[in-house]
PDB file of C-alpha atoms in Angstrom:
ATOM      1  CA  GLU A   1     -14.289   2.036   6.351  1.00 92.00           C
ATOM      2  CA  ILE A   2     -12.407   4.598   7.777  1.00 95.00           C
ATOM      3  CA  VAL A   3     -12.131   7.564   4.552  1.00 97.00           C
ATOM      4  CA  LEU A   4      -8.343   9.548   4.758  1.00 97.00           C
ATOM      5  CA  THR A   5      -7.680  12.833   3.248  1.00 98.00           C
ATOM      6  CA  GLN A   6      -5.910  13.781   2.992  1.00 98.00           C
ATOM      7  CA  SER A   7      -4.205  18.116   2.178  1.00 95.00           C
ATOM      8  CA  PRO A   8      -3.758  20.018   0.243  1.00 96.00           C
ATOM      9  CA  GLY A   9      -3.288  18.039  -2.625  1.00 96.00           C
ATOM     10  CA  THR A  10      -0.537  19.317  -4.700  1.00 97.00           C
ATOM     11  CA  LEU A  11       2.259  21.491  -2.180  1.00 97.00           C
ATOM     12  CA  SER A  12       4.786  23.420  -4.573  1.00 97.00           C
ATOM     13  CA  LEU A  13       7.597  23.952  -2.756  1.00 97.00           C
ATOM     14  CA  SER A  14      11.980  24.473  -3.173  1.00 96.00           C
ATOM     15  CA  PRO A  15      14.501  22.966  -2.525  1.00 96.00           C
ATOM     16  CA  GLY A  16      15.508  22.548   1.830  1.00 96.00           C
ATOM     17  CA  GLU A  17      12.274  24.343   2.240  1.00 97.00           C
ATOM     18  CA  ARG A  18       9.930  22.280   5.271  1.00 97.00           C
ATOM     19  CA  ALA A  19       6.258  20.743   3.742  1.00 98.00           C
ATOM     20  CA  THR A  20       4.416  19.642   6.138  1.00 98.00           C
ATOM     21  CA  LEU A  21       1.046  16.890   4.602  1.00 98.00           C
ATOM     22  CA  SER A  22      -2.212  16.826   6.041  1.00 98.00           C
ATOM     23  CA  CYS A  23      -3.845  13.290   7.171  1.00 98.00           C
ATOM     24  CA  ARG A  24      -7.181  13.739   8.451  1.00 97.00           C
ATOM     25  CA  ALA A  25      -8.957   9.859   9.076  1.00 97.00           C
ATOM     26  CA  SER A  26     -13.246  10.123  10.048  1.00 97.00           C
ATOM     27  CA  GLN A  27     -13.286   7.865  12.874  1.00 95.00           C
ATOM     28  CA  THR A  28      -9.839   7.716  15.094  1.00 94.00           C
ATOM     29  CA  VAL A  29      -7.443   5.062  13.848  1.00 93.00           C
ATOM     30  CA  SER A  30      -6.926   2.412  16.114  1.00 82.00           C
ATOM     31  CA  THR A  31      -2.946   2.284  18.262  1.00 76.00           C
ATOM     32  CA  ASN A  32      -2.521   4.133  16.092  1.00 82.00           C
ATOM     33  CA  TYR A  33      -1.795   2.021  12.676  1.00 94.00           C
ATOM     34  CA  LEU A  34      -1.336   5.028  10.541  1.00 96.00           C
ATOM     35  CA  ALA A  35       1.782   4.847   7.272  1.00 97.00           C
ATOM     36  CA  TRP A  36       2.973   6.988   4.775  1.00 97.00           C
ATOM     37  CA  TYR A  37       4.297   6.228   2.079  1.00 98.00           C
ATOM     38  CA  GLN A  38       6.669   7.774  -1.032  1.00 98.00           C
ATOM     39  CA  GLN A  39       5.653   7.120  -4.488  1.00 98.00           C
ATOM     40  CA  LYS A  40       7.500   7.598  -7.607  1.00 97.00           C
ATOM     41  CA  PRO A  41       6.652   7.482 -11.020  1.00 95.00           C
ATOM     42  CA  GLY A  42       6.675   4.415 -12.175  1.00 94.00           C
ATOM     43  CA  GLN A  43       8.116   2.892  -9.370  1.00 96.00           C
ATOM     44  CA  ALA A  44       5.793   0.796  -6.586  1.00 97.00           C
ATOM     45  CA  PRO A  45       5.400   2.678  -3.104  1.00 97.00           C
ATOM     46  CA  ARG A  46       8.681   3.174  -0.983  1.00 97.00           C
ATOM     47  CA  LEU A  47       7.418   2.765   3.539  1.00 97.00           C
ATOM     48  CA  LEU A  48       8.489   6.451   4.904  1.00 97.00           C
ATOM     49  CA  PHE A  49       5.959   5.757   8.876  1.00 96.00           C
ATOM     50  CA  TYR A  50       4.356   2.727  10.297  1.00 95.00           C
ATOM     51  CA  GLY A  51       2.749   3.441  14.222  1.00 93.00           C
ATOM     52  CA  ALA A  52       2.211   7.097  13.341  1.00 95.00           C
ATOM     53  CA  SER A  53       5.584   8.161  13.842  1.00 95.00           C
ATOM     54  CA  SER A  54       8.137   5.418  13.611  1.00 94.00           C
ATOM     55  CA  ARG A  55      10.313   5.382  10.705  1.00 96.00           C
ATOM     56  CA  ALA A  56      10.888   2.266   8.317  1.00 95.00           C
ATOM     57  CA  THR A  57      15.162   1.300   7.915  1.00 93.00           C
ATOM     58  CA  GLY A  58      16.640   3.436   4.670  1.00 95.00           C
ATOM     59  CA  ILE A  59      14.533   6.895   6.364  1.00 97.00           C
ATOM     60  CA  PRO A  60      16.351   9.988   6.109  1.00 96.00           C
ATOM     61  CA  ASP A  61      15.666  11.512   9.270  1.00 95.00           C
ATOM     62  CA  ARG A  62      14.565  14.979   7.487  1.00 97.00           C
ATOM     63  CA  PHE A  63      11.625  13.174   7.043  1.00 98.00           C
ATOM     64  CA  SER A  64       9.212  12.462  11.105  1.00 97.00           C
ATOM     65  CA  GLY A  65       5.704  11.536  11.609  1.00 96.00           C
ATOM     66  CA  SER A  66       3.800  12.741  14.267  1.00 95.00           C
ATOM     67  CA  GLY A  67      -0.329  12.259  14.938  1.00 95.00           C
ATOM     68  CA  SER A  68      -2.449  10.660  17.063  1.00 93.00           C
ATOM     69  CA  GLY A  69      -6.388   9.332  17.227  1.00 93.00           C
ATOM     70  CA  THR A  70      -7.400  11.422  13.220  1.00 95.00           C
ATOM     71  CA  ASP A  71      -5.068  13.891  12.957  1.00 96.00           C
ATOM     72  CA  PHE A  72      -1.507  12.662  11.287  1.00 97.00           C
ATOM     73  CA  ALA A  73       1.686  14.902   9.608  1.00 97.00           C
ATOM     74  CA  LEU A  74       4.442  14.135   8.310  1.00 98.00           C
ATOM     75  CA  THR A  75       6.941  16.137   7.814  1.00 98.00           C
ATOM     76  CA  ILE A  76       9.916  16.952   5.284  1.00 97.00           C
ATOM     77  CA  SER A  77      12.557  19.585   7.908  1.00 96.00           C
ATOM     78  CA  ARG A  78      14.979  20.460   4.350  1.00 96.00           C
ATOM     79  CA  LEU A  79      13.761  19.279   1.136  1.00 97.00           C
ATOM     80  CA  GLU A  80      16.090  17.535  -1.138  1.00 97.00           C
ATOM     81  CA  PRO A  81      15.715  17.323  -4.601  1.00 96.00           C
ATOM     82  CA  GLU A  82      14.972  12.975  -4.280  1.00 96.00           C
ATOM     83  CA  ASP A  83      11.402  14.090  -2.290  1.00 97.00           C
ATOM     84  CA  PHE A  84       9.285  15.139  -5.237  1.00 97.00           C
ATOM     85  CA  ALA A  85       6.681  12.499  -5.201  1.00 97.00           C
ATOM     86  CA  VAL A  86       3.375  11.728  -4.742  1.00 98.00           C
ATOM     87  CA  TYR A  87       3.046  11.182  -0.226  1.00 98.00           C
ATOM     88  CA  TYR A  88       0.285   8.955   0.762  1.00 98.00           C
ATOM     89  CA  CYS A  89      -1.362   7.510   4.470  1.00 98.00           C
ATOM     90  CA  GLN A  90      -2.731   4.594   5.327  1.00 97.00           C
ATOM     91  CA  GLN A  91      -4.941   3.119   8.647  1.00 96.00           C
ATOM     92  CA  TYR A  92      -4.176  -0.292   8.439  1.00 94.00           C
ATOM     93  CA  GLY A  93      -6.107  -0.346  12.140  1.00 90.00           C
ATOM     94  CA  ARG A  94      -9.425  -1.716  10.520  1.00 90.00           C
ATOM     95  CA  SER A  95     -11.295  -3.436   8.037  1.00 89.00           C
ATOM     96  CA  PRO A  96     -11.310  -1.797   4.452  1.00 93.00           C
ATOM     97  CA  TYR A  97      -7.834  -0.753   5.176  1.00 94.00           C
ATOM     98  CA  THR A  98      -7.777   2.377   3.941  1.00 96.00           C
ATOM     99  CA  PHE A  99      -5.349   4.958   1.771  1.00 97.00           C
ATOM    100  CA  GLY A 100      -6.255   8.921   1.365  1.00 98.00           C
ATOM    101  CA  GLN A 101      -5.991  10.164  -1.965  1.00 97.00           C
ATOM    102  CA  GLY A 102      -2.505  11.292  -1.417  1.00 98.00           C
ATOM    103  CA  THR A 103      -0.368  14.871  -2.126  1.00 98.00           C
ATOM    104  CA  ASN A 104       1.894  15.319  -5.068  1.00 98.00           C
ATOM    105  CA  LEU A 105       4.384  17.396  -3.821  1.00 97.00           C
ATOM    106  CA  GLU A 106       6.538  19.139  -6.824  1.00 97.00           C
ATOM    107  CA  ILE A 107       8.774  21.310  -7.302  1.00 94.00           C
ATOM    108  CA  LYS A 108       8.532  25.019  -7.569  1.00 91.00           C
TER     109      LYS A 108
ATOM    110  CA  GLN B   1      17.043  -9.938   0.173  1.00 95.00           C
ATOM    111  CA  VAL B   2      12.840  -9.409   0.328  1.00 96.00           C
ATOM    112  CA  LEU B   3      12.005  -9.913  -3.426  1.00 98.00           C
ATOM    113  CA  LEU B   4       8.083 -10.111  -4.275  1.00 98.00           C
ATOM    114  CA  VAL B   5       7.390 -11.117  -8.653  1.00 98.00           C
ATOM    115  CA  GLU B   6       3.617 -10.176 -10.020  1.00 98.00           C
ATOM    116  CA  SER B   7       2.562 -12.307 -13.393  1.00 97.00           C
ATOM    117  CA  GLY B   8      -0.738 -13.264 -14.926  1.00 97.00           C
ATOM    118  CA  GLY B   9      -1.169  -9.684 -16.125  1.00 96.00           C
ATOM    119  CA  GLY B  10      -2.802  -8.836 -19.671  1.00 97.00           C
ATOM    120  CA  LEU B  11      -5.843  -7.421 -21.705  1.00 97.00           C
ATOM    121  CA  VAL B  12      -8.687  -8.942 -21.178  1.00 97.00           C
ATOM    122  CA  LYS B  13     -12.613  -8.722 -22.435  1.00 97.00           C
ATOM    123  CA  PRO B  14     -15.535  -7.186 -19.968  1.00 97.00           C
ATOM    124  CA  GLY B  15     -16.341  -9.973 -18.322  1.00 97.00           C
ATOM    125  CA  GLY B  16     -14.010 -12.189 -17.671  1.00 97.00           C
ATOM    126  CA  SER B  17     -11.015 -13.563 -15.513  1.00 98.00           C
ATOM    127  CA  LEU B  18      -7.750 -13.516 -14.760  1.00 98.00           C
ATOM    128  CA  ARG B  19      -5.161 -14.969 -12.811  1.00 98.00           C
ATOM    129  CA  LEU B  20      -2.136 -13.068 -11.046  1.00 98.00           C
ATOM    130  CA  SER B  21       0.050 -14.717  -8.982  1.00 98.00           C
ATOM    131  CA  CYS B  22       3.004 -13.651  -6.854  1.00 98.00           C
ATOM    132  CA  ALA B  23       6.927 -15.652  -5.731  1.00 98.00           C
ATOM    133  CA  ALA B  24       7.633 -14.464  -3.136  1.00 98.00           C
ATOM    134  CA  SER B  25      11.452 -15.428  -2.232  1.00 98.00           C
ATOM    135  CA  GLY B  26      13.757 -14.461   0.690  1.00 97.00           C
ATOM    136  CA  PHE B  27      11.870 -14.699   4.373  1.00 97.00           C
ATOM    137  CA  THR B  28       9.214 -16.608   5.309  1.00 97.00           C
ATOM    138  CA  PHE B  29       6.461 -16.793   3.698  1.00 97.00           C
ATOM    139  CA  ASN B  30       3.556 -18.501   5.939  1.00 95.00           C
ATOM    140  CA  ASP B  31       4.524 -16.021   8.674  1.00 95.00           C
ATOM    141  CA  TYR B  32       3.206 -13.110   7.116  1.00 96.00           C
ATOM    142  CA  TYR B  33      -0.162 -11.679   6.201  1.00 95.00           C
ATOM    143  CA  MET B  34       0.607 -11.172   2.228  1.00 97.00           C
ATOM    144  CA  SER B  35      -2.158  -8.149   0.264  1.00 97.00           C
ATOM    145  CA  TRP B  36      -3.344  -7.336  -2.750  1.00 98.00           C
ATOM    146  CA  ILE B  37      -3.407  -3.543  -3.985  1.00 98.00           C
ATOM    147  CA  ARG B  38      -4.135  -1.601  -7.266  1.00 98.00           C
ATOM    148  CA  GLN B  39      -3.364   1.324  -8.228  1.00 98.00           C
ATOM    149  CA  ALA B  40      -5.460   3.147 -10.938  1.00 98.00           C
ATOM    150  CA  PRO B  41      -4.081   4.924 -14.354  1.00 96.00           C
ATOM    151  CA  GLY B  42      -3.385   8.393 -12.746  1.00 94.00           C
ATOM    152  CA  LYS B  43      -4.726   7.405  -9.299  1.00 96.00           C
ATOM    153  CA  GLY B  44      -4.282   6.827  -5.782  1.00 96.00           C
ATOM    154  CA  LEU B  45      -3.658   3.501  -3.988  1.00 98.00           C
ATOM    155  CA  GLU B  46      -6.948   0.620  -3.463  1.00 97.00           C
ATOM    156  CA  TRP B  47      -6.260  -1.714  -0.988  1.00 97.00           C
ATOM    157  CA  LEU B  48      -8.641  -5.004  -2.137  1.00 98.00           C
ATOM    158  CA  SER B  49      -7.594  -8.110  -0.285  1.00 97.00           C
ATOM    159  CA  ASN B  50      -4.980  -9.661   2.422  1.00 96.00           C
ATOM    160  CA  ILE B  51      -4.989 -13.328   3.872  1.00 96.00           C
ATOM    161  CA  SER B  52      -3.592 -14.277   7.150  1.00 93.00           C
ATOM    162  CA  GLY B  53       0.300 -16.979   6.963  1.00 94.00           C
ATOM    163  CA  GLY B  54      -1.766 -19.973   7.535  1.00 90.00           C
ATOM    164  CA  ASP B  55      -5.472 -18.397   4.981  1.00 84.00           C
ATOM    165  CA  THR B  56      -6.913 -19.092   8.417  1.00 88.00           C
ATOM    166  CA  THR B  57      -8.074 -14.708   7.760  1.00 93.00           C
ATOM    167  CA  ILE B  58      -9.355 -13.836   4.468  1.00 96.00           C
ATOM    168  CA  ASP B  59     -10.871 -10.431   4.818  1.00 95.00           C
ATOM    169  CA  TYR B  60     -11.941  -7.842   0.379  1.00 96.00           C
ATOM    170  CA  ALA B  61     -12.679  -4.441  -0.094  1.00 96.00           C
ATOM    171  CA  ASP B  62     -16.544  -3.857  -0.877  1.00 94.00           C
ATOM    172  CA  SER B  63     -14.704  -3.243  -4.506  1.00 95.00           C
ATOM    173  CA  VAL B  64     -13.618  -6.861  -5.119  1.00 96.00           C
ATOM    174  CA  MET B  65     -16.428  -8.792  -2.953  1.00 96.00           C
ATOM    175  CA  GLY B  66     -17.926 -11.486  -4.631  1.00 96.00           C
ATOM    176  CA  ARG B  67     -15.969 -10.749  -7.564  1.00 97.00           C
ATOM    177  CA  PHE B  68     -11.942 -11.652  -6.726  1.00 98.00           C
ATOM    178  CA  THR B  69     -10.778 -14.494  -5.056  1.00 98.00           C
ATOM    179  CA  ILE B  70      -6.973 -14.029  -2.276  1.00 98.00           C
ATOM    180  CA  SER B  71      -5.134 -17.633  -1.883  1.00 97.00           C
ATOM    181  CA  ARG B  72      -1.475 -18.726  -0.955  1.00 97.00           C
ATOM    182  CA  ASP B  73       0.846 -21.845  -1.561  1.00 97.00           C
ATOM    183  CA  ASN B  74       3.147 -21.567   1.615  1.00 97.00           C
ATOM    184  CA  ALA B  75       4.764 -25.113  -0.302  1.00 97.00           C
ATOM    185  CA  LYS B  76       5.605 -22.887  -3.494  1.00 97.00           C
ATOM    186  CA  ASN B  77       5.801 -19.546  -1.221  1.00 98.00           C
ATOM    187  CA  LEU B  78       3.022 -18.042  -3.948  1.00 98.00           C
ATOM    188  CA  LEU B  79       0.114 -15.363  -3.702  1.00 98.00           C
ATOM    189  CA  TYR B  80      -2.914 -15.720  -5.915  1.00 98.00           C
ATOM    190  CA  LEU B  81      -5.995 -13.576  -6.832  1.00 98.00           C
ATOM    191  CA  GLN B  82      -8.333 -15.031  -8.813  1.00 98.00           C
ATOM    192  CA  MET B  83     -10.531 -11.369 -10.779  1.00 98.00           C
ATOM    193  CA  ASN B  84     -13.386 -12.415 -12.362  1.00 98.00           C
ATOM    194  CA  SER B  85     -16.370 -10.349 -14.433  1.00 97.00           C
ATOM    195  CA  LEU B  86     -13.263  -8.393 -14.890  1.00 98.00           C
ATOM    196  CA  ARG B  87     -14.678  -4.555 -15.069  1.00 97.00           C
ATOM    197  CA  PRO B  88     -12.946  -1.393 -17.703  1.00 97.00           C
ATOM    198  CA  GLU B  89     -12.503   0.351 -13.777  1.00 97.00           C
ATOM    199  CA  ASP B  90     -10.150  -2.941 -13.495  1.00 97.00           C
ATOM    200  CA  THR B  91      -8.086  -1.100 -15.354  1.00 98.00           C
ATOM    201  CA  ALA B  92      -4.883  -0.242 -13.560  1.00 98.00           C
ATOM    202  CA  VAL B  93      -1.965  -1.910 -12.006  1.00 98.00           C
ATOM    203  CA  TYR B  94      -1.786  -4.712  -9.648  1.00 98.00           C
ATOM    204  CA  TYR B  95       0.358  -4.985  -6.424  1.00 98.00           C
ATOM    205  CA  CYS B  96       1.458  -6.907  -4.134  1.00 98.00           C
ATOM    206  CA  ALA B  97       2.717  -6.872  -0.574  1.00 98.00           C
ATOM    207  CA  ARG B  98       4.449  -8.297   1.922  1.00 97.00           C
ATOM    208  CA  ASP B  99       1.817  -7.901   4.788  1.00 94.00           C
ATOM    209  CA  ARG B 100       2.234  -7.856   8.609  1.00 92.00           C
ATOM    210  CA  PRO B 101       3.758 -10.502   9.988  1.00 92.00           C
ATOM    211  CA  TRP B 102       1.851 -12.844  13.072  1.00 88.00           C
ATOM    212  CA  TRP B 103       3.819 -11.322  16.204  1.00 89.00           C
ATOM    213  CA  ASP B 104       4.100  -7.650  15.801  1.00 87.00           C
ATOM    214  CA  LEU B 105       0.870  -6.152  14.031  1.00 82.00           C
ATOM    215  CA  LEU B 106       2.484  -3.246  13.906  1.00 84.00           C
ATOM    216  CA  THR B 107       4.890  -2.956  10.986  1.00 85.00           C
ATOM    217  CA  PRO B 108       2.937  -2.685   7.146  1.00 88.00           C
ATOM    218  CA  PHE B 109       3.582  -3.182   4.074  1.00 93.00           C
ATOM    219  CA  GLU B 110       7.105  -3.153   4.339  1.00 94.00           C
ATOM    220  CA  TYR B 111       8.266  -4.199   1.209  1.00 96.00           C
ATOM    221  CA  TRP B 112       6.004  -4.455  -2.885  1.00 98.00           C
ATOM    222  CA  GLY B 113       6.344  -5.988  -6.282  1.00 98.00           C
ATOM    223  CA  GLN B 114       6.762  -3.920  -9.174  1.00 97.00           C
ATOM    224  CA  GLY B 115       3.248  -4.753 -10.986  1.00 97.00           C
ATOM    225  CA  THR B 116       1.798  -6.199 -12.894  1.00 98.00           C
ATOM    226  CA  VAL B 117      -0.366  -4.312 -15.805  1.00 98.00           C
ATOM    227  CA  VAL B 118      -4.333  -5.365 -15.720  1.00 98.00           C
ATOM    228  CA  THR B 119      -6.139  -3.906 -18.371  1.00 98.00           C
ATOM    229  CA  VAL B 120     -10.123  -4.705 -19.201  1.00 97.00           C
ATOM    230  CA  SER B 121     -11.537  -3.956 -22.612  1.00 96.00           C
ATOM    231  CA  SER B 122     -12.541  -4.864 -25.300  1.00 95.00           C
TER     232      SER B 122
END
């Protein structure tokens, strides 16, 4: 199975700062079938990006997704208070679909 | 609008069984793969299984293969997860999610239910 490793595990930043989250795959993710999700406490995950860089409906443009092959990134250009949450990457190109362990983006 | 509502969770003893349901509305159910994902307390997300719209294609994670069975009833817009031989490590919130449509394999879990809690304990 494809193992996804997210870094850092926890990222402490202040509102207005830029956040860069990394997701590295143990094997090439076919056709960039790589997604990013945001999850807040007590809520279901919310799709942010699919196909590595295609923004899902309603996602603000301060969020961007990039990467290909085995290295992917989620960038938030200027953090808003509502952006502090846990972020997961997921590959869905090969079964079993797998998620990274998550990055906890917390307020500094 | 798209709505997914899970039910069937609860407390069960180790070795027991439980069947989860997911009621779907707001879209053409049989056009979409559907998936089950779970999240253990304080842990990350784990994909468990998916099923194609015509239930011709089914996949499972190794952790549940042989114990869990996914199925669907397209006439009733219902997705199921039959869980047998439950273990304490199966304790989690179980989510159903709308997977990809048959014509677009690029768009993954855009819609999720609110989750149902399964606790496996004696």
